[in-house]
Short mmCIF file of C-alpha atoms in Angstrom, two decimals:
data_model
loop_
_atom_site.label_atom_id
_atom_site.label_comp_id
_atom_site.label_asym_id
_atom_site.label_seq_id
_atom_site.Cartn_x
_atom_site.Cartn_y
_atom_site.Cartn_z
CA UNK M 1 232.53 79.55 152.59
CA UNK M 2 230.70 79.52 149.22
CA UNK M 3 226.91 79.35 148.92
CA UNK M 4 225.13 76.40 147.37
CA UNK M 5 221.44 75.74 146.62
CA UNK M 6 219.69 72.61 145.32
CA UNK M 7 216.03 72.99 144.33
CA UNK M 8 214.09 69.79 143.66
CA UNK M 9 210.71 70.25 142.00
CA UNK M 10 208.30 67.31 142.21
CA UNK M 11 205.25 68.13 140.14
CA UNK M 12 201.70 67.57 141.34
CA UNK M 13 202.22 65.90 144.75
CA UNK M 14 199.09 66.30 146.83
CA UNK M 15 199.84 67.22 150.42
CA UNK M 16 197.63 64.58 152.04
CA UNK M 17 199.08 61.85 149.81
CA UNK M 18 202.56 62.97 150.81
CA UNK M 19 201.66 62.57 154.47
CA UNK M 20 200.26 59.08 153.94
CA UNK M 21 203.22 57.59 152.07
CA UNK M 22 206.65 56.66 153.46
CA UNK M 23 209.09 59.32 152.28
CA UNK M 24 212.16 58.79 154.48
CA UNK M 25 214.48 61.10 152.55
CA UNK M 26 212.04 64.00 152.57
CA UNK M 27 211.32 63.32 156.25
CA UNK M 28 215.03 63.46 157.07
CA UNK M 29 215.34 66.78 155.24
CA UNK M 30 212.30 68.16 157.07
CA UNK M 31 213.76 67.09 160.41
CA UNK M 32 216.73 69.37 159.67
CA UNK M 33 214.48 72.25 158.62
CA UNK M 34 210.78 72.38 157.81
CA UNK M 35 207.99 70.91 155.71
CA UNK M 36 204.89 73.05 155.42
CA UNK M 37 201.74 73.18 153.30
CA UNK M 38 201.58 76.24 151.07
CA UNK M 39 198.60 77.71 149.29
CA UNK M 40 199.01 78.46 145.57
CA UNK M 41 198.67 82.24 145.46
CA UNK M 42 195.32 83.51 144.17
CA UNK M 43 197.14 85.60 141.56
CA UNK M 44 197.51 82.46 139.45
CA UNK M 45 195.71 79.21 138.65
CA UNK M 46 196.62 75.75 139.92
CA UNK M 47 198.45 74.92 136.68
CA UNK M 48 202.09 73.91 136.28
CA UNK M 49 203.26 76.67 133.94
CA UNK M 50 202.33 79.66 136.11
CA UNK M 51 203.22 77.85 139.35
CA UNK M 52 206.74 76.91 138.23
CA UNK M 53 207.25 80.40 136.84
CA UNK M 54 206.40 81.81 140.28
CA UNK M 55 208.55 79.24 142.10
CA UNK M 56 211.60 79.89 139.93
CA UNK M 57 211.31 83.65 139.40
CA UNK M 58 209.79 84.86 142.67
CA UNK M 59 207.16 86.85 140.74
CA UNK M 60 203.44 86.21 140.91
CA UNK M 61 201.39 85.37 137.84
CA UNK M 62 200.14 88.94 137.48
CA UNK M 63 203.78 89.93 136.96
CA UNK M 64 205.28 87.11 134.90
CA UNK M 65 201.98 86.84 132.95
CA UNK M 66 202.05 83.06 132.44
CA UNK M 67 198.54 81.69 132.87
CA UNK M 68 198.72 78.20 131.35
CA UNK M 69 201.09 75.48 130.17
CA UNK M 70 201.69 77.46 127.02
CA UNK M 71 204.18 79.93 128.45
CA UNK M 72 203.63 82.66 125.87
CA UNK M 73 203.21 85.55 126.09
CA UNK M 74 205.19 86.23 129.24
CA UNK M 75 207.27 88.82 131.05
CA UNK M 76 210.18 86.58 132.00
CA UNK M 77 212.67 89.11 130.63
CA UNK M 78 211.61 91.42 133.47
CA UNK M 79 211.25 88.55 135.97
CA UNK M 80 214.02 86.08 135.10
CA UNK M 81 214.41 82.68 136.69
CA UNK M 82 216.95 82.41 139.50
CA UNK M 83 219.46 80.49 137.38
CA UNK M 84 219.46 83.28 134.80
CA UNK M 85 219.71 85.88 137.57
CA UNK M 86 222.71 84.05 138.99
CA UNK M 87 224.30 83.87 135.53
CA UNK M 88 224.09 87.65 135.25
CA UNK M 89 224.93 88.65 138.82
CA UNK M 90 227.24 85.75 139.83
CA UNK M 91 228.61 84.36 136.56
CA UNK M 92 231.22 82.19 138.29
CA UNK M 93 228.51 80.25 140.18
CA UNK M 94 228.19 76.68 138.86
CA UNK M 95 224.67 76.12 137.50
CA UNK M 96 222.68 73.12 136.29
CA UNK M 97 219.05 72.46 135.44
CA UNK M 98 217.34 69.29 134.29
CA UNK M 99 213.69 68.56 133.54
CA UNK M 100 211.62 65.99 131.71
CA UNK M 101 208.89 68.52 130.89
CA UNK M 102 210.18 70.26 127.78
CA UNK M 103 208.79 73.81 128.27
CA UNK M 104 211.00 74.25 131.33
CA UNK M 105 214.26 73.74 129.44
CA UNK M 106 213.47 73.93 125.72
CA UNK M 107 211.77 76.15 123.14
CA UNK M 108 208.46 74.28 123.32
CA UNK M 109 205.01 75.72 124.11
CA UNK M 110 206.37 79.21 124.70
CA UNK M 111 209.39 77.98 126.64
CA UNK M 112 211.98 77.72 127.85
CA UNK M 113 210.91 78.83 131.29
CA UNK M 114 214.60 78.72 132.21
CA UNK M 115 216.28 81.26 129.95
CA UNK M 116 219.54 79.33 129.72
CA UNK M 117 217.74 76.03 129.08
CA UNK M 118 219.03 72.78 130.57
CA UNK M 119 219.17 69.00 130.34
CA UNK M 120 216.24 67.18 128.71
CA UNK M 121 216.22 63.37 128.56
CA UNK M 122 217.02 61.88 125.14
CA UNK M 123 214.01 61.08 122.98
CA UNK M 124 210.48 62.42 122.86
CA UNK M 125 208.43 64.02 125.61
CA UNK M 126 207.29 61.38 128.11
CA UNK M 127 203.55 60.82 128.52
CA UNK M 128 202.86 57.40 130.06
CA UNK M 129 203.93 56.48 133.61
CA UNK M 130 206.58 54.00 132.40
CA UNK M 131 208.02 56.68 130.13
CA UNK M 132 208.10 59.12 133.03
CA UNK M 133 209.97 56.61 135.17
CA UNK M 134 212.70 56.61 132.54
CA UNK M 135 212.63 60.40 132.13
CA UNK M 136 212.71 61.19 135.85
CA UNK M 137 215.56 58.76 136.41
CA UNK M 138 217.51 60.26 133.51
CA UNK M 139 217.08 63.75 134.97
CA UNK M 140 218.11 62.48 138.41
CA UNK M 141 221.17 60.74 136.99
CA UNK M 142 222.25 63.85 135.08
CA UNK M 143 221.81 65.99 138.19
CA UNK M 144 223.78 63.52 140.32
CA UNK M 145 226.56 63.51 137.73
CA UNK M 146 226.77 67.30 137.91
CA UNK M 147 226.74 67.26 141.72
CA UNK M 148 229.52 64.66 141.74
CA UNK M 149 231.79 66.47 139.31
CA UNK M 150 231.33 70.24 139.31
CA UNK M 151 233.72 72.79 140.79
CA UNK M 152 231.77 74.55 143.54
CA UNK M 153 234.45 76.92 144.78
CA UNK M 154 232.36 79.93 143.65
CA UNK M 155 228.98 78.54 144.68
CA UNK M 156 226.35 76.32 143.07
CA UNK M 157 222.72 76.56 141.96
CA UNK M 158 221.02 73.34 140.81
CA UNK M 159 217.43 72.64 139.77
CA UNK M 160 216.09 69.10 139.28
CA UNK M 161 212.49 68.65 138.07
CA UNK M 162 210.59 65.36 138.40
CA UNK M 163 207.27 65.17 136.56
CA UNK M 164 206.07 61.59 136.79
CA UNK M 165 203.79 61.98 139.81
CA UNK M 166 201.74 64.66 138.07
CA UNK M 167 201.36 62.83 134.77
CA UNK M 168 200.39 59.63 136.56
CA UNK M 169 197.73 61.58 138.45
CA UNK M 170 196.33 62.95 135.19
CA UNK M 171 196.11 59.50 133.65
CA UNK M 172 195.15 57.33 136.61
CA UNK M 173 193.97 59.60 139.44
CA UNK M 174 195.30 59.76 142.98
CA UNK M 175 195.51 55.99 143.40
CA UNK M 176 198.10 53.29 143.99
CA UNK M 177 200.19 54.12 140.92
CA UNK M 178 200.25 57.81 141.83
CA UNK M 179 201.29 57.05 145.40
CA UNK M 180 203.93 54.65 144.16
CA UNK M 181 205.40 57.46 142.08
CA UNK M 182 205.49 59.64 145.20
CA UNK M 183 207.64 56.97 146.86
CA UNK M 184 209.81 56.65 143.74
CA UNK M 185 210.36 60.41 143.72
CA UNK M 186 211.49 60.26 147.33
CA UNK M 187 213.98 57.56 146.36
CA UNK M 188 215.35 59.89 143.66
CA UNK M 189 215.55 62.70 146.21
CA UNK M 190 217.66 60.33 148.29
CA UNK M 191 220.05 59.88 145.37
CA UNK M 192 220.45 63.66 145.11
CA UNK M 193 221.03 64.05 148.85
CA UNK M 194 223.60 61.23 148.77
CA UNK M 195 225.46 63.14 146.05
CA UNK M 196 225.54 66.20 148.32
CA UNK M 197 226.99 64.04 151.07
CA UNK M 198 229.87 63.23 148.73
CA UNK M 199 230.64 66.92 148.17
CA UNK M 200 233.51 68.62 150.05
CA UNK M 201 232.75 69.08 153.74
CA UNK M 202 233.56 72.79 153.40
CA UNK M 203 230.36 73.32 151.38
CA UNK M 204 227.11 74.28 153.08
CA UNK M 205 224.06 73.40 150.97
CA UNK M 206 220.54 74.77 151.18
CA UNK M 207 218.09 72.15 149.86
CA UNK M 208 214.54 73.11 148.87
CA UNK M 209 211.94 70.57 147.74
CA UNK M 210 208.68 71.95 146.35
CA UNK M 211 205.53 70.95 144.51
CA UNK M 212 203.46 73.22 142.31
CA UNK M 213 199.87 72.12 142.99
CA UNK M 214 197.74 69.17 144.04
CA UNK M 215 195.15 67.00 142.23
CA UNK M 216 191.49 66.08 142.56
CA UNK M 217 190.85 62.43 143.41
CA UNK M 218 190.07 61.49 139.82
CA UNK M 219 193.17 63.28 138.59
CA UNK M 220 193.56 66.77 137.24
CA UNK M 221 193.91 70.30 138.56
CA UNK M 222 193.34 73.90 137.59
CA UNK M 223 190.41 74.47 139.95
CA UNK M 224 189.98 76.04 143.37
CA UNK M 225 189.55 73.05 145.68
CA UNK M 226 191.80 72.61 148.72
CA UNK M 227 193.18 69.45 147.12
CA UNK M 228 194.34 71.46 144.09
CA UNK M 229 195.40 74.73 145.72
CA UNK M 230 197.35 73.19 148.62
CA UNK M 231 201.00 72.69 147.68
CA UNK M 232 203.98 72.28 150.03
CA UNK M 233 207.61 73.26 150.54
CA UNK M 234 210.37 71.51 152.50
CA UNK M 235 213.76 73.07 153.13
CA UNK M 236 216.90 72.79 155.22
CA UNK M 237 220.22 74.57 155.25
CA UNK M 238 222.17 77.42 156.83
CA UNK M 239 219.93 79.85 158.69
CA UNK M 240 216.93 77.49 158.70
CA UNK M 241 216.38 76.27 162.26
CA UNK M 242 215.47 72.67 163.08
CA UNK M 243 212.35 70.94 164.33
CA UNK M 244 209.77 73.63 164.93
CA UNK M 245 205.99 73.40 164.72
CA UNK M 246 203.24 74.93 162.66
CA UNK M 247 200.67 77.27 164.15
CA UNK M 248 197.84 75.63 162.19
CA UNK M 249 196.57 72.15 163.07
CA UNK M 250 194.88 71.39 159.74
CA UNK M 251 194.82 72.50 156.14
CA UNK M 252 191.23 72.02 155.03
CA UNK M 253 190.35 68.60 156.40
CA UNK M 254 193.95 67.36 156.36
CA UNK M 255 195.69 67.07 159.76
CA UNK M 256 199.27 68.23 159.82
CA UNK M 257 201.78 65.57 160.77
CA UNK M 258 203.81 67.03 163.65
CA UNK M 259 206.76 64.80 162.84
CA UNK M 260 206.65 65.99 159.23
CA UNK M 261 207.18 69.67 159.94
CA UNK M 262 210.32 71.50 160.78
CA UNK M 263 211.45 74.76 161.93
CA UNK M 264 209.36 77.86 161.40
CA UNK M 265 206.09 78.72 163.06
CA UNK M 266 204.19 79.12 159.82
CA UNK M 267 200.61 80.28 159.39
CA UNK M 268 198.76 80.08 156.06
CA UNK M 269 200.11 82.89 153.91
CA UNK M 270 203.39 83.08 155.85
CA UNK M 271 205.28 81.05 153.25
CA UNK M 272 204.63 81.45 149.53
CA UNK M 273 205.77 79.47 146.51
CA UNK M 274 207.57 82.62 145.35
CA UNK M 275 209.75 82.34 148.46
CA UNK M 276 211.63 79.43 146.86
CA UNK M 277 213.18 81.97 144.51
CA UNK M 278 213.24 84.62 147.23
CA UNK M 279 215.21 82.42 149.61
CA UNK M 280 217.54 81.32 146.82
CA UNK M 281 218.28 84.97 146.02
CA UNK M 282 218.92 85.58 149.72
CA UNK M 283 221.35 82.66 150.05
CA UNK M 284 223.29 83.55 146.91
CA UNK M 285 223.27 87.29 147.55
CA UNK M 286 221.34 88.09 144.37
CA UNK M 287 219.50 91.39 143.96
CA UNK M 288 215.79 90.72 143.31
CA UNK M 289 214.36 92.38 140.20
CA UNK M 290 211.70 95.07 140.75
CA UNK M 291 208.32 93.47 141.39
CA UNK M 292 209.70 90.31 143.00
CA UNK M 293 207.21 88.96 145.54
CA UNK M 294 209.36 86.19 147.00
CA UNK M 295 211.37 86.71 150.19
CA UNK M 296 213.61 84.51 152.31
CA UNK M 297 211.86 81.83 154.35
CA UNK M 298 210.55 83.17 157.64
CA UNK M 299 210.61 86.83 156.59
CA UNK M 300 206.85 87.29 156.14
#
C-alpha cells in the first residue's frame, strides 16, 4: 500500500478561539487521532515565516535561519522542505502545494519557502478579509482538484495553506470576523477531507492540520504571551491511535477540551511544530537531513 500525506496549514488560529467555535470537520479528524496545543519553540519568534519553515522542514529557526517574514537569508538548501525532500528521495511521489501567501510558493520576500514553488491564486496578494476569502477558496479548490485527479500509485504529499484567519486577526483583532474565518477554514478542511473520501479505498492517508502561532486580543503576534506562543496540531492516520487524553489540564488559563483531543498522552514539549515534517518523513520513508529536529508523533 502506498503512503499518502495531506498537510493543511491554517495560519494564526488561536487555540482558545478554536475551542470556542464549532469546527465539526476538525473535530471528526481529532476523534480519529489527536488535537493538542503546541508551544512555538523558543528557538524562533511567533512569526509566520520562521514557524512555517520549521513546520515544513523539521528544522528549528537556529538551523534554517529564518527570523521574520522576509525569508532571506536562510539555510533552506541544508534544511529543505518536505516536498523538496520527497522530490529528491521519492521522485515518483505525486506532490502538490498551494498557498495564498506568496513567500511560501513564489520568489517574493526571500521566498519561495517551498523550493519547487506551487499554486498561487490568480491576481495580486490578498490583504483584506474579503480578498482572503477568495484566495483561500481558490487554494482549496486547486487542492481538491489535485486530490480528485492525481495518480497516487507511488504515494502522495499535499500541502494546502489557508491564510485568511491570520490576516483578519491583524486587521480586526480576535473578534467575530476572526472567529467566522475559523469556521470558514473548517468548512474548507471539510472539502479537502471529502476529496480524500473519493480517493481509491486502497489508499491510507495521514492528515495533519497545523497552525503556526496565535494572536493577542487586539490582533498581532511576534511576542511571548501564551496567546501568541500557543499553537496546535491535529492529526490522524496509520499508526496514530484514536481517542486518547492529554496529561495536562490547561495551557495557560485555557482549559483543554477533552472531546477535542485524540490519541497520544502529550505533555508540553512532547509534540513540536517540527514534528509535522518529522512525521511526514517517517510516513513517506524519507531520510531526514542532518540537524533535523522533527520526529514522528509520539516519539519524544
